CSV table of C-alpha atoms in Angstrom, one decimal:
chain,number,residue,atom,x,y,z
A,43,MET,CA,19.9,72.0,13.2
A,44,PRO,CA,16.9,70.1,11.9
A,45,ASN,CA,17.6,67.7,9.1
A,46,PRO,CA,16.3,69.6,6.0
A,47,VAL,CA,15.5,66.7,3.7
A,48,LEU,CA,11.9,65.9,4.7
A,49,PRO,CA,8.8,67.9,3.9
A,50,ALA,CA,6.7,69.2,6.8
A,51,THR,CA,4.4,66.3,6.6
A,52,TYR,CA,3.3,63.4,4.4
A,53,ARG,CA,-0.2,62.4,3.3
A,54,ARG,CA,0.3,58.6,3.8
A,55,VAL,CA,3.2,56.7,5.4
A,56,MET,CA,4.2,53.1,6.3
A,57,LEU,CA,5.6,52.6,9.9
A,58,LYS,CA,7.7,49.4,10.1
A,59,ILE,CA,8.8,48.2,13.5
A,60,SER,CA,10.2,45.0,14.7
A,61,GLY,CA,8.5,42.6,17.1
A,62,GLU,CA,11.3,43.1,19.5
A,63,ALA,CA,10.3,46.7,19.8
A,64,LEU,CA,7.2,45.5,21.7
A,65,MET,CA,9.2,43.6,24.3
A,66,GLY,CA,10.4,46.6,26.3
A,67,ASP,CA,13.1,45.4,28.7
A,68,GLN,CA,11.7,41.9,28.7
A,69,GLY,CA,13.5,39.2,26.7
A,70,TYR,CA,10.4,37.8,25.2
A,71,GLY,CA,6.7,38.5,24.4
A,72,LEU,CA,4.7,41.7,24.8
A,73,HIS,CA,5.3,44.5,27.3
A,74,PRO,CA,1.9,46.3,27.5
A,75,PRO,CA,3.3,49.7,28.6
A,76,THR,CA,5.7,49.7,25.6
A,77,VAL,CA,2.9,48.8,23.2
A,78,ALA,CA,0.9,51.6,24.7
A,79,ARG,CA,3.8,54.1,24.3
A,80,ILE,CA,4.2,53.2,20.7
A,81,ALA,CA,0.5,53.5,20.1
A,82,ALA,CA,0.7,57.0,21.6
A,83,GLU,CA,3.4,57.8,19.1
A,84,VAL,CA,1.2,56.6,16.2
A,85,LYS,CA,-1.7,58.7,17.6
A,86,SER,CA,0.4,61.8,17.6
A,87,VAL,CA,1.0,61.4,13.9
A,88,HIS,CA,-2.5,60.4,13.2
A,89,ASP,CA,-3.7,63.6,14.8
A,90,LEU,CA,-1.7,65.5,12.2
A,91,GLY,CA,-4.0,64.1,9.6
A,92,VAL,CA,-1.5,61.6,8.2
A,93,GLU,CA,-2.8,58.3,6.9
A,94,ILE,CA,-0.9,55.4,8.6
A,95,CYS,CA,-0.1,51.9,7.6
A,96,MET,CA,1.8,49.6,9.9
A,97,VAL,CA,3.8,46.3,9.7
A,98,ILE,CA,5.1,44.8,12.9
A,99,GLY,CA,7.6,41.9,12.9
A,100,GLY,CA,7.1,38.8,15.0
A,101,GLY,CA,10.6,38.2,16.5
A,102,ASN,CA,9.4,38.8,20.0
A,103,VAL,CA,7.3,35.6,19.8
A,104,PHE,CA,8.9,33.5,17.0
A,105,ARG,CA,11.4,34.1,14.2
A,106,GLY,CA,11.1,31.7,11.3
A,107,LEU,CA,14.8,31.9,10.3
A,108,GLN,CA,15.9,31.0,13.8
A,109,GLY,CA,13.5,28.1,14.0
A,110,SER,CA,14.8,26.9,10.7
A,111,ALA,CA,18.4,27.2,12.0
A,112,GLN,CA,17.4,24.9,14.9
A,113,GLY,CA,16.3,22.1,12.5
A,114,MET,CA,12.7,23.1,11.9
A,115,GLU,CA,11.5,22.9,8.2
A,116,ARG,CA,11.9,26.4,6.9
A,117,THR,CA,8.4,26.8,5.4
A,118,THR,CA,6.7,25.7,8.6
A,119,ALA,CA,8.9,28.0,10.7
A,120,ASP,CA,8.1,31.0,8.4
A,121,TYR,CA,4.4,30.4,8.7
A,122,MET,CA,4.7,30.2,12.5
A,123,GLY,CA,6.5,33.6,12.3
A,124,MET,CA,3.7,35.0,10.3
A,125,LEU,CA,1.2,33.9,13.0
A,126,ALA,CA,3.4,35.8,15.6
A,127,THR,CA,3.0,39.0,13.6
A,128,VAL,CA,-0.8,38.6,13.8
A,129,MET,CA,-0.6,38.4,17.6
A,130,ASN,CA,1.5,41.6,17.6
A,131,ALA,CA,-0.9,43.4,15.2
A,132,LEU,CA,-3.9,42.5,17.5
A,133,ALA,CA,-2.0,43.9,20.5
A,134,MET,CA,-1.3,47.1,18.7
A,135,GLN,CA,-4.9,47.4,17.5
A,136,SER,CA,-6.1,47.1,21.1
A,137,ALA,CA,-3.7,49.8,22.3
A,138,LEU,CA,-4.7,52.1,19.4
A,139,GLU,CA,-8.4,51.6,20.0
A,140,ALA,CA,-7.9,52.4,23.7
A,141,LEU,CA,-6.8,55.8,22.4
A,142,ASP,CA,-9.9,56.1,20.2
A,143,ILE,CA,-8.1,55.5,16.9
A,144,HIS,CA,-10.1,53.3,14.5
A,145,THR,CA,-7.9,50.4,13.1
A,146,ARG,CA,-8.1,47.4,10.9
A,147,VAL,CA,-5.9,44.4,11.2
A,148,ILE,CA,-5.5,43.0,7.6
A,149,SER,CA,-3.9,39.6,7.3
A,150,ALA,CA,-2.2,38.0,4.3
A,151,ILE,CA,-3.4,34.7,5.6
A,152,ARG,CA,-7.2,34.3,6.0
A,153,MET,CA,-8.4,34.2,9.6
A,154,ASP,CA,-11.7,35.9,9.3
A,155,GLU,CA,-12.6,35.7,13.0
A,156,VAL,CA,-9.7,38.0,14.0
A,157,ALA,CA,-8.6,40.0,10.9
A,158,GLU,CA,-9.8,41.1,7.5
A,159,PRO,CA,-8.3,39.4,4.4
A,160,TYR,CA,-6.0,41.6,2.3
A,161,ILE,CA,-7.9,43.3,-0.4
A,162,ARG,CA,-6.0,46.3,-1.8
A,163,ARG,CA,-9.0,48.5,-2.7
A,164,ARG,CA,-10.6,47.9,0.7
A,165,ALA,CA,-7.4,48.7,2.5
A,166,VAL,CA,-7.1,51.9,0.6
A,167,ARG,CA,-10.6,52.9,1.5
A,168,HIS,CA,-9.8,52.3,5.2
A,169,LEU,CA,-6.9,54.7,4.9
A,170,GLU,CA,-9.1,57.3,3.2
A,171,LYS,CA,-11.4,57.0,6.2
A,172,LYS,CA,-8.4,57.7,8.5
A,173,ARG,CA,-8.3,54.2,9.9
A,174,VAL,CA,-4.9,52.9,10.8
A,175,CYS,CA,-4.2,49.7,8.8
A,176,ILE,CA,-2.0,47.1,10.4
A,177,PHE,CA,-0.9,44.6,7.9
A,178,ALA,CA,-0.2,41.2,9.4
A,179,ALA,CA,1.2,37.8,8.3
A,180,GLY,CA,3.9,39.3,6.1
A,181,THR,CA,3.3,38.7,2.4
A,182,GLY,CA,1.5,35.4,3.1
A,183,ASN,CA,4.5,33.5,1.7
A,184,PRO,CA,7.5,31.9,3.3
A,185,TYR,CA,11.0,33.1,2.6
A,186,PHE,CA,10.0,36.8,2.7
A,187,THR,CA,10.7,39.0,5.7
A,188,THR,CA,8.4,41.6,7.2
A,189,ASP,CA,10.7,44.2,5.8
A,190,THR,CA,9.8,43.1,2.4
A,191,ALA,CA,6.1,42.9,3.3
A,192,ALA,CA,6.3,46.5,4.6
A,193,THR,CA,7.9,47.7,1.3
A,194,LEU,CA,5.4,45.7,-0.8
A,195,ARG,CA,2.3,47.0,1.1
A,196,ALA,CA,3.7,50.6,1.2
A,197,SER,CA,4.1,50.4,-2.6
A,198,GLU,CA,0.6,49.0,-3.1
A,199,MET,CA,-1.0,51.6,-0.8
A,200,ALA,CA,0.9,54.4,-2.5
A,201,CYS,CA,2.7,55.5,0.7
A,202,GLU,CA,5.1,58.4,0.3
A,203,ALA,CA,7.7,56.9,2.6
A,204,ILE,CA,8.5,54.0,4.9
A,205,PHE,CA,9.4,55.0,8.5
A,206,LYS,CA,11.6,52.3,10.0
A,207,GLY,CA,11.6,52.6,13.8
A,208,THR,CA,14.8,51.2,15.4
A,209,LYS,CA,16.8,51.5,18.6
A,210,VAL,CA,19.2,54.1,17.1
A,211,ASP,CA,18.5,57.5,15.4
A,212,GLY,CA,19.4,56.5,11.9
A,213,VAL,CA,22.0,54.6,9.8
A,214,TYR,CA,25.6,54.4,10.9
A,215,ASP,CA,28.7,52.9,9.3
A,216,LYS,CA,29.0,50.6,12.3
A,217,ASP,CA,27.1,49.9,15.5
A,218,PRO,CA,27.0,53.1,17.5
A,219,GLN,CA,26.3,51.3,20.6
A,220,LYS,CA,29.6,49.5,20.4
A,221,HIS,CA,31.8,52.1,18.6
A,222,ASP,CA,32.1,55.7,19.8
A,223,ASP,CA,33.5,56.8,16.4
A,224,ALA,CA,30.5,55.4,14.4
A,225,LYS,CA,29.6,57.8,11.6
A,226,HIS,CA,25.9,58.9,11.2
A,227,TYR,CA,24.5,59.3,7.7
A,228,GLU,CA,21.9,62.0,7.2
A,229,ARG,CA,21.3,60.8,3.7
A,230,ILE,CA,22.4,57.6,1.9
A,231,THR,CA,21.4,55.9,-1.4
A,232,TYR,CA,19.8,52.4,-1.7
A,233,ASP,CA,22.9,51.2,-3.6
A,234,GLU,CA,25.2,52.4,-0.8
A,235,VAL,CA,23.1,50.5,1.8
A,236,LEU,CA,23.4,47.4,-0.3
A,237,GLN,CA,27.1,47.8,-1.1
A,238,GLN,CA,28.1,48.5,2.5
A,239,HIS,CA,25.8,45.8,4.0
A,240,LEU,CA,24.4,48.4,6.5
A,241,GLY,CA,21.4,46.2,7.5
A,242,VAL,CA,18.7,48.9,7.2
A,243,MET,CA,16.4,46.3,5.7
A,244,ASP,CA,17.0,43.1,3.9
A,245,ALA,CA,18.3,43.3,0.3
A,246,SER,CA,14.9,42.4,-1.2
A,247,ALA,CA,13.2,45.2,0.6
A,248,ILE,CA,15.8,47.7,-0.3
A,249,ALA,CA,15.7,46.6,-4.0
A,250,LEU,CA,11.9,46.9,-4.0
A,251,ALA,CA,12.0,50.4,-2.5
A,252,ARG,CA,14.6,51.5,-5.0
A,253,GLU,CA,12.5,50.2,-7.9
A,254,ASN,CA,9.5,52.1,-6.7
A,255,HIS,CA,11.5,55.3,-5.6
A,256,LEU,CA,10.1,54.8,-2.1
A,257,PRO,CA,12.3,56.7,0.5
A,258,ILE,CA,13.1,54.9,3.8
A,259,ILE,CA,13.3,57.1,6.9
A,260,VAL,CA,15.3,55.4,9.7
A,261,PHE,CA,14.7,56.9,13.2
A,262,SER,CA,14.8,56.0,16.8
A,263,LEU,CA,11.5,54.6,18.1
A,264,ASP,CA,12.8,55.0,21.7
A,265,GLU,CA,13.0,58.8,21.4
A,266,PRO,CA,9.7,60.2,22.9
A,267,GLY,CA,7.9,62.2,20.2
A,268,GLY,CA,10.4,61.1,17.6
A,269,PHE,CA,7.9,59.9,15.0
A,270,CYS,CA,5.8,63.0,15.1
A,271,GLY,CA,8.9,65.2,15.4
A,272,ILE,CA,10.4,64.0,12.2
A,273,LEU,CA,7.2,64.6,10.4
A,274,ARG,CA,7.5,68.2,11.6
A,275,GLY,CA,11.0,68.4,10.3
A,276,GLU,CA,12.7,68.0,13.7
A,277,GLY,CA,15.0,65.4,15.2
A,278,THR,CA,17.8,63.1,13.9
A,279,TYR,CA,17.3,60.4,11.3
A,280,THR,CA,18.6,59.0,8.0
A,281,ARG,CA,16.9,59.2,4.7
A,282,VAL,CA,17.6,56.3,2.3
A,283,SER,CA,16.6,57.3,-1.3
A,284,ASP,CA,18.0,57.6,-4.8
């Protein structure tokens, strides 16, 4: 049975994916066929008339927290991680434009030769013109994850939901890839996610989403047609909300 909690479609959404999602079966970097597959998923939703924002992590290239753990100064490591997200955003832009989808990469750190600076009103106008906006470089500040950046930009852009693409089809009480008896949640509250440490997003992102009543839809990015299917009211996912 289709999960009944979503409307048939949304007007404007945020898609948050990890940098690791772009690796494919590789252990590092970008896997062009995987980037192209994700771009095709985005196109299928764009073709429904939905306005799309994106935030992509940088963990496939460099993760600031890991660099810090290995002795690098945290602020420097985080800025390096932000630069990795710009690389991923440019790769996704290239893949989308190969599908004739107009895009803008919008960076929280100025690098005018490759990306636009973040100006909220300009970004909103791009969305109104049906351009996919890929927000890069996180919030532009160290100590904040791309989960928090996605929630912040989704709030600023007046998105109606955050779609969090993962390797599993929703939120479970434990890792379903390790435990056959893992329980899938169709619906769960922000507070329950925080209290049970379910790892949907970091605590700052969950708190910001709760404050702005912004639902988070967790679904499998590996399921072909999954993104579009959920917007049609099909498939399996978890809705995190009040």
